[in-house]
Structure formats: structure tokens, C-alpha cells
């Protein structure tokens, strides 16, 4: 029986390349994204906005049995100065970059516990060292890094490892 991974933000960039790697290793891949897949992959793809908790629950209706890994990759970047940044922008970035990790991880625990499973949160170097016009993105990724640390402690008794990857700029 193939191991199973759920990857959010699977339609491009890091998510797409991560899916390809898991497929090459023989894993069953379930992927979700707000946008359509442009590249055809042999995965169970579910299109939807996981920043809405109700939509994130739909994913788990399609997962049968266990879940061995979760890659929380879905995110948006917003380049605006503090003066240009509206409260709606701020909420949108946090709702897109932080809330889905909470929603998805909370639902995944039951499918992952006691399987020696892993949750990998794709954070960003901006959580530690940022640049101009990135306050909302950097703050959301800093919060994600803190959430990752807390989840690692909370989920350790269930044999679920939780780690973050902090990539820099990518193509």
C-alpha cells in the first residue's frame, strides 16, 4: 500500500515540484489549490479555497484511511508598503497563509496519529529576515513558524512530527 500525502498549493512552484517528488517516490498524492492545475499529474486534485474552513473539510471527505504526510504550502505574497496596506489586505494575507494550516492540520490529526506521520509547513525566510514592502507576508510567515513550533509540541504524543522549511526566492 502506497503512502499518502496531502499537498496544499499544488498547482505551481514549490507545491508542484513537491508533488512530482512524492510521485517519483511512489506516494499517492492528494493535492489542492485555489487555481486549476496547468500541468497534468497523476494525483487526486481538489480545486478550492482552503482559507474557508468549510471548503477545507471537503478535502477530507476524499481521503480514505490514513494520511502519512501533509505539506502545507498554499500561500500568497503581497508587496505593499505599510501606507498602502489596508486592513482588508492584512486579513487576506493572514487568512490565506495561516488559517488553512490550522484548519487542515486540525482535521489531519485523526488520519495521521500513531502512524509516525509528518507535517511540513512551507514557511519562508521572510519569517526571520525580510525586505521592504513585505510586512503582511513576513508577519504571516513569522506566525506560521510559531504555529509550527507549537504544533510540534502538541502533536508529538501522537507520533506526528511537525517541521518548517524556510525557502528563499524561487523561480
Short mmCIF file of C-alpha atoms in Angstrom, two decimals:
data_model
loop_
_atom_site.label_atom_id
_atom_site.label_comp_id
_atom_site.label_asym_id
_atom_site.label_seq_id
_atom_site.Cartn_x
_atom_site.Cartn_y
_atom_site.Cartn_z
CA UNK A 1 0.00 0.00 0.00
CA UNK A 2 1.42 3.37 -1.07
CA UNK A 3 1.97 6.08 1.48
CA UNK A 4 -0.35 9.07 1.14
CA UNK A 5 0.45 12.80 1.18
CA UNK A 6 -1.76 15.87 1.02
CA UNK A 7 -0.15 18.95 -0.55
CA UNK A 8 -1.83 22.36 -0.48
CA UNK A 9 -0.96 24.92 -3.13
CA UNK A 10 -0.10 22.09 -5.51
CA UNK A 11 -0.76 23.86 -8.83
CA UNK A 12 2.57 25.65 -9.13
CA UNK A 13 6.03 26.42 -7.81
CA UNK A 14 7.08 24.57 -4.68
CA UNK A 15 3.80 22.64 -4.44
CA UNK A 16 4.01 21.27 -7.98
CA UNK A 17 7.66 20.24 -7.62
CA UNK A 18 6.91 18.64 -4.25
CA UNK A 19 4.09 16.62 -5.81
CA UNK A 20 6.42 15.42 -8.57
CA UNK A 21 8.96 14.29 -5.98
CA UNK A 22 6.40 12.36 -3.96
CA UNK A 23 5.04 10.73 -7.14
CA UNK A 24 8.55 9.70 -8.18
CA UNK A 25 8.95 8.03 -4.78
CA UNK A 26 5.72 6.04 -5.28
CA UNK A 27 3.45 8.00 -2.96
CA UNK A 28 -0.25 8.59 -3.54
CA UNK A 29 -0.66 12.37 -3.84
CA UNK A 30 -3.76 14.37 -2.98
CA UNK A 31 -3.38 17.99 -3.98
CA UNK A 32 -5.44 21.10 -3.56
CA UNK A 33 -5.20 24.62 -4.91
CA UNK A 34 -7.43 27.62 -5.48
CA UNK A 35 -6.35 27.64 -9.13
CA UNK A 36 -6.53 24.90 -11.74
CA UNK A 37 -3.66 22.56 -12.46
CA UNK A 38 -1.91 23.60 -15.66
CA UNK A 39 0.38 20.59 -15.68
CA UNK A 40 -1.23 17.15 -15.75
CA UNK A 41 -0.10 14.94 -12.89
CA UNK A 42 -1.43 11.58 -11.72
CA UNK A 43 -2.85 12.96 -8.47
CA UNK A 44 -6.22 13.29 -6.80
CA UNK A 45 -6.71 17.03 -7.34
CA UNK A 46 -9.32 19.02 -5.45
CA UNK A 47 -9.77 22.63 -6.50
CA UNK A 48 -10.98 25.03 -3.83
CA UNK A 49 -10.25 27.85 -1.44
CA UNK A 50 -8.98 26.26 1.76
CA UNK A 51 -8.86 29.60 3.58
CA UNK A 52 -12.54 28.87 4.25
CA UNK A 53 -12.82 26.16 6.90
CA UNK A 54 -15.91 24.62 5.28
CA UNK A 55 -14.05 24.22 1.99
CA UNK A 56 -11.05 22.70 3.73
CA UNK A 57 -13.30 20.00 5.19
CA UNK A 58 -14.28 18.85 1.68
CA UNK A 59 -10.74 17.58 1.15
CA UNK A 60 -11.03 15.11 3.98
CA UNK A 61 -14.16 13.55 2.51
CA UNK A 62 -11.96 12.22 -0.31
CA UNK A 63 -9.20 10.80 1.89
CA UNK A 64 -9.76 7.17 2.76
CA UNK A 65 -7.82 5.62 5.59
CA UNK A 66 -4.58 7.09 6.78
CA UNK A 67 -2.55 10.13 5.85
CA UNK A 68 1.22 9.78 6.13
CA UNK A 69 2.30 13.33 5.34
CA UNK A 70 0.87 16.81 4.99
CA UNK A 71 2.65 19.62 3.16
CA UNK A 72 1.07 22.99 3.96
CA UNK A 73 2.31 25.03 1.04
CA UNK A 74 -0.58 27.27 -0.06
CA UNK A 75 0.22 30.96 0.37
CA UNK A 76 0.03 34.38 -1.23
CA UNK A 77 2.52 37.24 -1.29
CA UNK A 78 1.50 40.87 -1.24
CA UNK A 79 4.03 43.61 -1.99
CA UNK A 80 2.70 46.83 -0.47
CA UNK A 81 4.16 49.49 1.74
CA UNK A 82 2.70 49.94 5.19
CA UNK A 83 0.99 53.10 3.96
CA UNK A 84 -0.64 51.28 1.01
CA UNK A 85 -1.59 48.19 3.01
CA UNK A 86 -5.25 48.13 4.02
CA UNK A 87 -6.70 46.16 6.89
CA UNK A 88 -8.50 44.06 4.26
CA UNK A 89 -5.13 43.25 2.65
CA UNK A 90 -3.72 42.31 6.06
CA UNK A 91 -6.65 39.99 6.81
CA UNK A 92 -6.50 38.44 3.34
CA UNK A 93 -2.82 37.54 3.68
CA UNK A 94 -3.29 36.01 7.14
CA UNK A 95 -6.47 34.23 6.06
CA UNK A 96 -4.60 32.74 3.09
CA UNK A 97 -1.25 31.95 4.70
CA UNK A 98 -2.06 30.95 8.28
CA UNK A 99 -5.68 29.88 8.70
CA UNK A 100 -5.54 26.95 6.22
CA UNK A 101 -2.62 25.42 8.12
CA UNK A 102 -4.70 25.46 11.29
CA UNK A 103 -7.84 24.15 9.54
CA UNK A 104 -6.06 21.38 7.64
CA UNK A 105 -3.75 20.27 10.46
CA UNK A 106 -6.65 20.04 12.91
CA UNK A 107 -8.55 17.75 10.53
CA UNK A 108 -5.49 15.72 9.55
CA UNK A 109 -4.58 14.67 13.08
CA UNK A 110 -7.14 11.87 13.21
CA UNK A 111 -5.81 10.38 9.95
CA UNK A 112 -2.17 10.83 10.96
CA UNK A 113 -1.91 9.95 14.62
CA UNK A 114 0.22 6.98 15.63
CA UNK A 115 1.40 6.44 12.02
CA UNK A 116 4.77 8.19 12.50
CA UNK A 117 3.44 10.87 10.15
CA UNK A 118 4.87 14.27 9.25
CA UNK A 119 3.50 17.75 8.76
CA UNK A 120 5.76 20.05 6.76
CA UNK A 121 4.85 23.73 6.77
CA UNK A 122 6.37 25.70 3.92
CA UNK A 123 7.26 28.89 5.68
CA UNK A 124 9.67 31.49 4.26
CA UNK A 125 12.99 33.09 5.00
CA UNK A 126 10.87 36.22 5.46
CA UNK A 127 9.81 34.78 8.83
CA UNK A 128 13.35 35.56 10.03
CA UNK A 129 14.77 38.23 7.74
CA UNK A 130 12.58 40.23 5.42
CA UNK A 131 12.70 43.11 2.97
CA UNK A 132 10.79 46.24 2.05
CA UNK A 133 7.03 46.11 1.36
CA UNK A 134 6.62 42.63 2.83
CA UNK A 135 5.12 43.36 6.26
CA UNK A 136 1.91 41.33 5.85
CA UNK A 137 3.64 38.36 4.21
CA UNK A 138 6.58 38.34 6.63
CA UNK A 139 4.25 38.62 9.63
CA UNK A 140 2.07 35.77 8.42
CA UNK A 141 5.13 33.56 7.88
CA UNK A 142 6.51 34.50 11.31
CA UNK A 143 3.19 33.43 12.80
CA UNK A 144 3.35 30.20 10.78
CA UNK A 145 6.80 29.48 12.18
CA UNK A 146 5.45 29.94 15.72
CA UNK A 147 2.43 27.75 14.94
CA UNK A 148 4.80 25.08 13.61
CA UNK A 149 6.73 25.06 16.89
CA UNK A 150 3.53 24.82 18.92
CA UNK A 151 2.12 22.03 16.74
CA UNK A 152 5.37 20.09 17.07
CA UNK A 153 4.95 20.08 20.84
CA UNK A 154 1.19 19.41 20.78
CA UNK A 155 1.33 16.57 18.24
CA UNK A 156 4.47 14.77 19.46
CA UNK A 157 2.45 12.47 21.75
CA UNK A 158 0.60 11.24 18.63
CA UNK A 159 3.86 10.39 16.79
CA UNK A 160 3.33 13.28 14.35
CA UNK A 161 6.46 15.26 13.52
CA UNK A 162 5.94 18.92 12.59
CA UNK A 163 8.66 20.93 10.86
CA UNK A 164 9.00 24.05 8.76
CA UNK A 165 11.04 24.73 5.64
CA UNK A 166 12.05 28.35 5.10
CA UNK A 167 12.90 28.77 1.40
CA UNK A 168 14.09 31.98 -0.15
CA UNK A 169 13.20 33.22 -3.63
CA UNK A 170 12.40 30.57 -6.24
CA UNK A 171 11.63 30.57 -9.95
#
